[in-house]
mmCIF file of C-alpha atoms in Angstrom:
data_model
loop_
_atom_site.group_PDB
_atom_site.id
_atom_site.type_symbol
_atom_site.label_atom_id
_atom_site.label_comp_id
_atom_site.label_asym_id
_atom_site.label_seq_id
_atom_site.Cartn_x
_atom_site.Cartn_y
_atom_site.Cartn_z
ATOM 1 C CA MET A 841 120.267 67.805 -62.471
ATOM 2 C CA ASN A 842 123.210 69.242 -64.395
ATOM 3 C CA ARG A 843 126.122 70.463 -62.279
ATOM 4 C CA PRO A 844 127.326 73.943 -63.399
ATOM 5 C CA ALA A 845 130.952 74.160 -64.512
ATOM 6 C CA ASN A 846 131.689 77.024 -62.096
ATOM 7 C CA VAL A 847 130.556 75.239 -58.920
ATOM 8 C CA ASP A 848 133.895 75.891 -57.161
ATOM 9 C CA VAL A 849 133.568 79.614 -57.831
ATOM 10 C CA LEU A 850 129.982 79.626 -56.574
ATOM 11 C CA LEU A 851 131.053 78.067 -53.273
ATOM 12 C CA GLN A 852 133.923 80.436 -52.557
ATOM 13 C CA PRO A 853 133.493 82.669 -49.485
ATOM 14 C CA ARG A 854 131.535 85.839 -50.164
ATOM 15 C CA PRO A 855 133.040 89.305 -49.668
ATOM 16 C CA PRO A 856 131.796 91.077 -46.528
ATOM 17 C CA SER A 857 128.207 92.299 -46.787
ATOM 18 C CA PRO A 858 127.816 96.098 -46.616
ATOM 19 C CA LEU A 859 127.061 98.295 -43.604
ATOM 20 C CA GLN A 860 124.399 100.998 -43.765
ATOM 21 C CA GLU A 861 123.990 103.747 -41.178
ATOM 22 C CA ILE A 862 120.379 104.595 -40.298
ATOM 23 C CA ARG A 863 119.403 108.041 -39.045
ATOM 24 C CA ASP A 864 116.264 107.465 -36.978
ATOM 25 C CA ASP A 865 115.077 109.689 -34.149
ATOM 26 C CA ARG A 866 113.791 106.683 -32.181
ATOM 27 C CA PHE A 867 117.443 105.784 -31.621
ATOM 28 C CA GLU A 868 119.217 109.130 -31.911
ATOM 29 C CA ARG A 869 117.178 110.796 -29.159
ATOM 30 C CA HIS A 870 118.646 108.209 -26.771
ATOM 31 C CA GLY A 871 122.196 108.669 -28.006
ATOM 32 C CA VAL A 872 122.220 105.316 -29.810
ATOM 33 C CA ARG A 873 123.719 104.894 -33.284
ATOM 34 C CA LEU A 874 122.099 102.267 -35.517
ATOM 35 C CA LEU A 875 123.898 100.380 -38.283
ATOM 36 C CA LEU A 876 122.409 97.720 -40.522
ATOM 37 C CA LYS A 877 124.601 94.802 -41.551
ATOM 38 C CA ARG A 878 123.036 94.100 -44.942
ATOM 39 C CA ASP A 879 123.385 90.333 -45.139
ATOM 40 C CA ASP A 880 120.284 90.383 -47.320
ATOM 41 C CA LEU A 881 122.588 91.632 -50.074
ATOM 42 C CA ILE A 882 124.946 88.644 -50.004
ATOM 43 C CA HIS A 883 123.338 87.266 -53.152
ATOM 44 C CA THR A 884 124.530 90.246 -55.189
ATOM 45 C CA THR A 885 128.079 88.865 -54.983
ATOM 46 C CA ILE A 886 127.172 85.483 -56.498
ATOM 47 C CA PRO A 887 128.371 85.243 -60.143
ATOM 48 C CA TRP A 888 125.178 84.276 -61.940
ATOM 49 C CA ASP A 889 125.078 82.278 -65.153
ATOM 50 C CA THR A 890 121.651 83.475 -66.279
ATOM 51 C CA ASP A 891 121.575 81.234 -69.361
ATOM 52 C CA LEU A 892 121.815 78.214 -67.076
ATOM 53 C CA LEU A 893 119.809 79.398 -64.089
ATOM 54 C CA GLY A 894 117.031 81.492 -65.533
ATOM 55 C CA PRO A 895 115.581 84.472 -63.636
ATOM 56 C CA VAL A 896 117.977 86.109 -61.186
ATOM 57 C CA ASP A 897 115.447 86.047 -58.337
ATOM 58 C CA LEU A 898 116.453 82.445 -57.656
ATOM 59 C CA TYR A 899 119.195 83.386 -55.204
ATOM 60 C CA PRO A 900 119.718 81.697 -51.836
ATOM 61 C CA PRO A 901 117.938 84.178 -49.532
ATOM 62 C CA GLY A 902 120.325 86.451 -47.689
ATOM 63 C CA ASN A 903 122.245 85.360 -44.666
ATOM 64 C CA LYS A 904 121.251 81.677 -45.018
ATOM 65 C CA TRP A 905 124.123 81.378 -47.502
ATOM 66 C CA ARG A 906 126.574 81.662 -44.577
ATOM 67 C CA LYS A 907 125.151 78.462 -43.077
ATOM 68 C CA LEU A 908 124.559 76.623 -46.300
ATOM 69 C CA ALA A 909 127.845 77.254 -48.111
ATOM 70 C CA PRO A 910 130.060 75.216 -45.722
ATOM 71 C CA ASN A 911 127.584 72.317 -45.882
ATOM 72 C CA LEU A 912 127.329 72.556 -49.658
ATOM 73 C CA ARG A 913 131.118 72.381 -49.998
ATOM 74 C CA VAL A 914 131.138 69.131 -48.011
ATOM 75 C CA ALA A 915 128.156 67.725 -49.938
ATOM 76 C CA VAL A 916 129.743 68.465 -53.330
ATOM 77 C CA ALA A 917 133.175 67.203 -52.244
ATOM 78 C CA GLY A 918 131.548 63.992 -51.020
ATOM 79 C CA GLY A 919 129.909 63.356 -54.358
ATOM 80 C CA HIS A 920 126.332 63.799 -53.144
ATOM 81 C CA GLU A 921 123.715 64.465 -55.794
ATOM 82 C CA GLN A 922 120.869 65.296 -53.420
ATOM 83 C CA LEU A 923 120.222 67.397 -50.301
ATOM 84 C CA VAL A 924 117.493 66.768 -47.756
ATOM 85 C CA THR A 925 116.510 69.236 -45.040
ATOM 86 C CA PHE A 926 113.675 70.281 -42.727
ATOM 87 C CA GLY A 927 111.453 73.270 -42.104
ATOM 88 C CA GLY A 928 108.010 74.695 -41.497
ATOM 89 C CA ALA A 929 105.577 76.090 -44.029
ATOM 90 C CA TYR A 930 107.238 79.533 -44.047
ATOM 91 C CA SER A 931 110.849 78.428 -43.657
ATOM 92 C CA ASN A 932 113.466 80.753 -45.146
ATOM 93 C CA HIS A 933 115.879 77.852 -44.807
ATOM 94 C CA LEU A 934 113.812 75.623 -47.097
ATOM 95 C CA ARG A 935 113.718 78.381 -49.704
ATOM 96 C CA ALA A 936 117.458 78.928 -49.391
ATOM 97 C CA THR A 937 118.217 75.219 -49.766
ATOM 98 C CA ALA A 938 115.952 74.892 -52.791
ATOM 99 C CA ALA A 939 117.579 77.903 -54.460
ATOM 100 C CA ALA A 940 121.073 76.662 -53.619
ATOM 101 C CA GLY A 941 120.221 73.256 -55.051
ATOM 102 C CA ARG A 942 119.178 74.809 -58.321
ATOM 103 C CA LEU A 943 122.267 77.024 -58.308
ATOM 104 C CA LEU A 944 124.571 74.018 -57.882
ATOM 105 C CA GLY A 945 122.678 71.372 -59.822
ATOM 106 C CA LEU A 946 121.762 69.361 -56.706
ATOM 107 C CA ALA A 947 118.369 67.706 -56.229
ATOM 108 C CA THR A 948 116.627 68.855 -53.025
ATOM 109 C CA VAL A 949 114.006 67.338 -50.744
ATOM 110 C CA GLY A 950 112.229 69.345 -48.050
ATOM 111 C CA ILE A 951 110.652 67.498 -45.118
ATOM 112 C CA VAL A 952 107.907 69.903 -44.042
ATOM 113 C CA ARG A 953 106.309 70.115 -40.592
ATOM 114 C CA GLY A 954 102.541 69.528 -40.751
ATOM 115 C CA ASP A 955 100.972 66.662 -42.699
ATOM 116 C CA GLU A 956 97.711 68.631 -42.797
ATOM 117 C CA LEU A 957 99.372 70.844 -45.435
ATOM 118 C CA ALA A 958 99.769 68.006 -47.926
ATOM 119 C CA GLY A 959 96.368 68.403 -49.534
ATOM 120 C CA ARG A 960 96.285 72.185 -49.582
ATOM 121 C CA PRO A 961 97.513 74.697 -52.175
ATOM 122 C CA LEU A 962 101.115 75.690 -51.506
ATOM 123 C CA ASN A 963 101.715 79.045 -49.850
ATOM 124 C CA ASP A 964 104.080 81.495 -51.547
ATOM 125 C CA SER A 965 107.099 80.222 -49.599
ATOM 126 C CA LEU A 966 106.586 76.543 -50.415
ATOM 127 C CA ALA A 967 105.604 77.389 -53.982
ATOM 128 C CA ARG A 968 108.984 79.124 -54.348
ATOM 129 C CA CYS A 969 110.683 75.941 -53.084
ATOM 130 C CA ALA A 970 108.798 73.832 -55.600
ATOM 131 C CA ALA A 971 109.584 76.269 -58.420
ATOM 132 C CA ASP A 972 113.282 75.861 -57.609
ATOM 133 C CA GLY A 973 112.935 72.081 -57.935
ATOM 134 C CA MET A 974 112.518 71.018 -54.304
ATOM 135 C CA ARG A 975 110.401 67.921 -53.748
ATOM 136 C CA LEU A 976 108.231 68.487 -50.654
ATOM 137 C CA HIS A 977 107.415 65.689 -48.209
ATOM 138 C CA PHE A 978 104.918 66.536 -45.446
ATOM 139 C CA VAL A 979 105.061 64.799 -42.050
ATOM 140 C CA SER A 980 103.053 65.034 -38.848
ATOM 141 C CA ARG A 981 104.136 67.448 -36.174
ATOM 142 C CA SER A 982 104.775 64.604 -33.734
ATOM 143 C CA GLU A 983 107.099 62.874 -36.224
ATOM 144 C CA TYR A 984 108.835 66.153 -36.976
ATOM 145 C CA ARG A 985 109.569 66.814 -33.288
ATOM 146 C CA ARG A 986 111.518 63.546 -33.098
ATOM 147 C CA LYS A 987 113.820 64.224 -36.043
ATOM 148 C CA ALA A 988 116.848 64.726 -33.747
ATOM 149 C CA GLU A 989 116.624 61.051 -32.722
ATOM 150 C CA PRO A 990 118.912 59.092 -35.108
ATOM 151 C CA PRO A 991 116.478 56.192 -35.762
ATOM 152 C CA GLU A 992 113.593 58.611 -36.426
ATOM 153 C CA LEU A 993 115.792 60.791 -38.632
ATOM 154 C CA ALA A 994 116.756 57.765 -40.723
ATOM 155 C CA ARG A 995 113.100 56.723 -40.997
ATOM 156 C CA LEU A 996 112.003 60.226 -42.067
ATOM 157 C CA VAL A 997 114.737 60.441 -44.691
ATOM 158 C CA ASP A 998 113.878 56.979 -46.060
ATOM 159 C CA ALA A 999 110.154 57.793 -46.145
ATOM 160 C CA ALA A 1000 110.950 60.964 -48.107
ATOM 161 C CA GLY A 1001 112.827 58.919 -50.711
ATOM 162 C CA ALA A 1002 116.099 60.605 -49.831
ATOM 163 C CA ARG A 1003 118.280 57.750 -48.613
ATOM 164 C CA GLY A 1004 121.939 58.610 -49.258
ATOM 165 C CA ALA A 1005 121.242 62.335 -49.530
ATOM 166 C CA TYR A 1006 123.359 64.870 -47.666
ATOM 167 C CA VAL A 1007 121.316 65.887 -44.601
ATOM 168 C CA VAL A 1008 121.217 69.575 -43.675
ATOM 169 C CA PRO A 1009 119.544 70.151 -40.278
ATOM 170 C CA GLU A 1010 116.592 72.446 -39.676
ATOM 171 C CA GLY A 1011 117.657 76.061 -40.091
ATOM 172 C CA GLY A 1012 121.001 74.854 -41.446
ATOM 173 C CA SER A 1013 122.400 75.011 -37.901
ATOM 174 C CA ASN A 1014 125.260 72.580 -37.335
ATOM 175 C CA THR A 1015 128.986 72.688 -36.609
ATOM 176 C CA LEU A 1016 129.870 73.600 -40.189
ATOM 177 C CA ALA A 1017 127.265 76.373 -40.257
ATOM 178 C CA LEU A 1018 128.580 77.952 -37.053
ATOM 179 C CA GLY A 1019 131.972 78.326 -38.689
ATOM 180 C CA GLY A 1020 130.322 80.258 -41.518
ATOM 181 C CA CYS A 1021 128.414 82.468 -39.076
ATOM 182 C CA ALA A 1022 131.566 83.172 -37.047
ATOM 183 C CA GLU A 1023 132.846 84.966 -40.150
ATOM 184 C CA LEU A 1024 129.891 87.351 -39.779
ATOM 185 C CA GLY A 1025 131.162 88.218 -36.312
ATOM 186 C CA ARG A 1026 134.683 88.743 -37.586
ATOM 187 C CA GLU A 1027 133.356 91.153 -40.242
ATOM 188 C CA LEU A 1028 131.819 93.214 -37.419
ATOM 189 C CA ARG A 1029 134.852 93.399 -35.112
ATOM 190 C CA GLY A 1030 135.415 96.956 -33.985
ATOM 191 C CA VAL A 1031 132.262 98.174 -35.724
ATOM 192 C CA ALA A 1032 129.626 98.082 -32.950
ATOM 193 C CA ASP A 1033 129.218 97.596 -29.219
ATOM 194 C CA VAL A 1034 126.169 95.350 -29.604
ATOM 195 C CA VAL A 1035 125.379 93.195 -32.652
ATOM 196 C CA ALA A 1036 121.777 91.989 -32.799
ATOM 197 C CA VAL A 1037 120.165 89.296 -34.926
ATOM 198 C CA ALA A 1038 116.755 87.633 -35.090
ATOM 199 C CA CYS A 1039 116.885 83.936 -34.156
ATOM 200 C CA GLY A 1040 115.035 80.850 -35.317
ATOM 201 C CA THR A 1041 117.213 77.843 -34.467
ATOM 202 C CA GLY A 1042 120.001 79.945 -32.899
ATOM 203 C CA GLY A 1043 122.842 78.938 -35.217
ATOM 204 C CA THR A 1044 123.552 82.419 -36.544
ATOM 205 C CA LEU A 1045 123.747 83.896 -33.038
ATOM 206 C CA ALA A 1046 125.929 81.027 -31.782
ATOM 207 C CA GLY A 1047 128.474 81.557 -34.555
ATOM 208 C CA LEU A 1048 128.214 85.356 -34.595
ATOM 209 C CA ALA A 1049 129.036 85.607 -30.886
ATOM 210 C CA ALA A 1050 132.103 83.419 -31.365
ATOM 211 C CA GLY A 1051 133.433 85.673 -34.120
ATOM 212 C CA LEU A 1052 133.080 89.001 -32.319
ATOM 213 C CA ALA A 1053 136.001 90.638 -30.520
ATOM 214 C CA PRO A 1054 136.312 90.790 -26.714
ATOM 215 C CA GLY A 1055 134.175 93.631 -25.376
ATOM 216 C CA GLN A 1056 131.517 93.229 -28.059
ATOM 217 C CA ARG A 1057 128.169 91.643 -27.238
ATOM 218 C CA ALA A 1058 125.749 89.653 -29.385
ATOM 219 C CA LEU A 1059 122.015 89.957 -28.774
ATOM 220 C CA GLY A 1060 119.500 87.484 -30.151
ATOM 221 C CA VAL A 1061 115.800 88.180 -30.678
ATOM 222 C CA PRO A 1062 113.914 84.858 -30.862
ATOM 223 C CA VAL A 1063 111.031 84.833 -33.354
ATOM 224 C CA LEU A 1064 109.463 81.750 -31.761
ATOM 225 C CA ALA A 1065 107.843 81.530 -28.359
ATOM 226 C CA GLY A 1066 108.911 78.860 -25.885
ATOM 227 C CA GLY A 1067 112.109 79.910 -24.129
ATOM 228 C CA PHE A 1068 114.074 76.898 -25.416
ATOM 229 C CA LEU A 1069 116.704 78.710 -27.444
ATOM 230 C CA ALA A 1070 119.395 79.372 -24.818
ATOM 231 C CA ALA A 1071 119.947 75.643 -24.275
ATOM 232 C CA GLU A 1072 120.086 75.081 -28.047
ATOM 233 C CA ILE A 1073 122.737 77.777 -28.477
ATOM 234 C CA ARG A 1074 124.868 76.364 -25.666
ATOM 235 C CA SER A 1075 124.618 72.909 -27.243
ATOM 236 C CA LEU A 1076 125.562 74.238 -30.698
ATOM 237 C CA GLN A 1077 128.578 76.105 -29.313
ATOM 238 C CA ALA A 1078 129.722 73.071 -27.350
ATOM 239 C CA ALA A 1079 129.645 70.961 -30.517
ATOM 240 C CA ALA A 1080 131.336 73.580 -32.700
ATOM 241 C CA PHE A 1081 133.796 75.226 -30.332
ATOM 242 C CA GLY A 1082 134.119 72.848 -27.390
ATOM 243 C CA GLY A 1083 132.241 75.143 -25.006
ATOM 244 C CA PRO A 1084 130.810 78.647 -24.553
ATOM 245 C CA ALA A 1085 132.077 81.230 -27.046
ATOM 246 C CA GLY A 1086 131.612 84.977 -26.913
ATOM 247 C CA ASP A 1087 129.300 87.228 -24.929
ATOM 248 C CA TRP A 1088 125.655 86.739 -25.928
ATOM 249 C CA ALA A 1089 122.174 87.175 -24.521
ATOM 250 C CA LEU A 1090 118.570 86.779 -25.651
ATOM 251 C CA ALA A 1091 115.715 89.298 -25.666
ATOM 252 C CA GLU A 1092 112.870 86.810 -25.334
ATOM 253 C CA ASP A 1093 109.689 88.892 -25.384
ATOM 254 C CA PHE A 1094 109.449 90.152 -28.957
ATOM 255 C CA HIS A 1095 108.075 87.147 -30.860
ATOM 256 C CA HIS A 1096 104.627 88.784 -31.289
ATOM 257 C CA GLY A 1097 102.761 85.562 -30.613
ATOM 258 C CA GLY A 1098 105.042 83.072 -32.343
ATOM 259 C CA TYR A 1099 106.679 82.175 -35.612
ATOM 260 C CA ALA A 1100 105.240 83.836 -38.733
ATOM 261 C CA ARG A 1101 102.802 85.862 -36.600
ATOM 262 C CA VAL A 1102 102.685 89.436 -37.877
ATOM 263 C CA PRO A 1103 100.034 91.370 -35.944
ATOM 264 C CA ALA A 1104 98.810 94.725 -37.213
ATOM 265 C CA GLU A 1105 101.091 96.779 -34.972
ATOM 266 C CA LEU A 1106 104.183 94.934 -36.218
ATOM 267 C CA GLU A 1107 103.046 95.285 -39.819
ATOM 268 C CA ALA A 1108 102.572 99.032 -39.313
ATOM 269 C CA PHE A 1109 106.004 99.371 -37.708
ATOM 270 C CA ALA A 1110 107.692 97.461 -40.525
ATOM 271 C CA ALA A 1111 105.922 99.481 -43.207
ATOM 272 C CA ASP A 1112 106.874 102.745 -41.497
ATOM 273 C CA PHE A 1113 110.524 101.727 -41.031
ATOM 274 C CA GLY A 1114 110.744 100.613 -44.633
ATOM 275 C CA SER A 1115 109.204 103.857 -45.874
ATOM 276 C CA ARG A 1116 111.450 106.057 -43.736
ATOM 277 C CA HIS A 1117 114.652 104.366 -44.836
ATOM 278 C CA ASP A 1118 113.813 102.969 -48.285
ATOM 279 C CA LEU A 1119 114.436 99.451 -46.977
ATOM 280 C CA PRO A 1120 112.555 96.246 -47.812
ATOM 281 C CA VAL A 1121 111.722 94.933 -44.305
ATOM 282 C CA GLU A 1122 111.204 91.171 -44.107
ATOM 283 C CA ARG A 1123 108.374 90.545 -41.628
ATOM 284 C CA ILE A 1124 109.046 87.190 -39.957
ATOM 285 C CA TYR A 1125 112.598 87.904 -38.720
ATOM 286 C CA VAL A 1126 113.839 91.399 -39.512
ATOM 287 C CA ALA A 1127 110.726 93.332 -38.452
ATOM 288 C CA LYS A 1128 110.765 91.647 -35.035
ATOM 289 C CA LEU A 1129 114.458 92.430 -34.648
ATOM 290 C CA LEU A 1130 114.051 96.124 -35.475
ATOM 291 C CA TRP A 1131 110.954 96.422 -33.270
ATOM 292 C CA ALA A 1132 112.861 94.865 -30.358
ATOM 293 C CA LEU A 1133 115.799 97.238 -30.779
ATOM 294 C CA ALA A 1134 113.500 100.284 -30.890
ATOM 295 C CA GLU A 1135 111.673 99.125 -27.749
ATOM 296 C CA LEU A 1136 114.876 98.271 -25.879
ATOM 297 C CA THR A 1137 116.406 101.609 -26.841
ATOM 298 C CA ALA A 1138 113.339 103.482 -25.597
ATOM 299 C CA SER A 1139 113.511 101.595 -22.283
ATOM 300 C CA GLY A 1140 117.137 102.627 -21.698
ATOM 301 C CA ALA A 1141 118.618 99.170 -22.241
ATOM 302 C CA PHE A 1142 121.551 100.644 -24.192
ATOM 303 C CA PRO A 1143 123.762 103.340 -22.623
ATOM 304 C CA HIS A 1144 124.137 106.707 -24.337
ATOM 305 C CA GLY A 1145 126.892 106.402 -26.941
ATOM 306 C CA THR A 1146 126.139 102.768 -27.819
ATOM 307 C CA THR A 1147 126.556 101.689 -31.430
ATOM 308 C CA LEU A 1148 124.106 98.951 -32.429
ATOM 309 C CA ALA A 1149 124.521 96.807 -35.525
ATOM 310 C CA ALA A 1150 121.381 94.950 -36.616
ATOM 311 C CA VAL A 1151 121.906 92.023 -38.979
ATOM 312 C CA VAL A 1152 119.369 92.144 -41.829
ATOM 313 C CA THR A 1153 119.203 88.450 -42.594
ATOM 314 C CA GLY A 1154 116.858 88.448 -45.583
ATOM 315 C CA ARG A 1155 114.406 90.253 -47.838
ATOM 316 C CA PRO A 1156 110.630 89.944 -48.049
#
């Protein structure tokens, strides 16, 4: 692929994403102020070369740019021509990596969980990856679970035809990514008492908490069932910061049955919230986050006078 001439400009840090105050009686009646940290708008700061890139919908989706950009800088500086990464059939991270690869002229390979998907038509998410040039390699779920083991990782990468590629972990969550997500926390210093974000692999929460000021608290809403995320976050922070960093907690019971599950009640809530506030509500992460905050507010989890900031990580 051709490398754009302005690659250094494309990889510069983004300006802070905007804050939006939401007037919603489900929060106001409990004395809680709600702000949205619009990380879904990060792409609007990227200087597009439309002659080179084609349609402008090929942006790296939302907040994933915070994790990807530090890794992309290292990949480009190291002379890599190809990225390889991991994700499920509806992975925002795969879409972000595919779009970033096209943006920067890097070939991309996505190792996708579920070999049963190989013979089926691509869903909209994977079709978007393919349209952005990502080569998809499907593996069994048992193989995928072992990707953290170095010998199995090497075997998976070789089998995908990506030997020598720069490896970005699932969800983009590694030491470099946490540094990018800590900047999100620093942008929110002094803005809110509690900063909440939906969590997949936990990297955004781990970095966000580290960047917040003393007295602020980060709250993660896992979108997967299983109760494994706290240990993952502690491990990520130990690798990135040498130990625990910041005040954070998880609200575990708002996954609505698991990843990419959007039951009717969640769909109705998301549609209503979007209509009330003229906001495109992404269903897999953002809808679960907003639902959790409304439920927690109604239960009295936040004292009167609390300011909440919800991180909108992406668009539908």
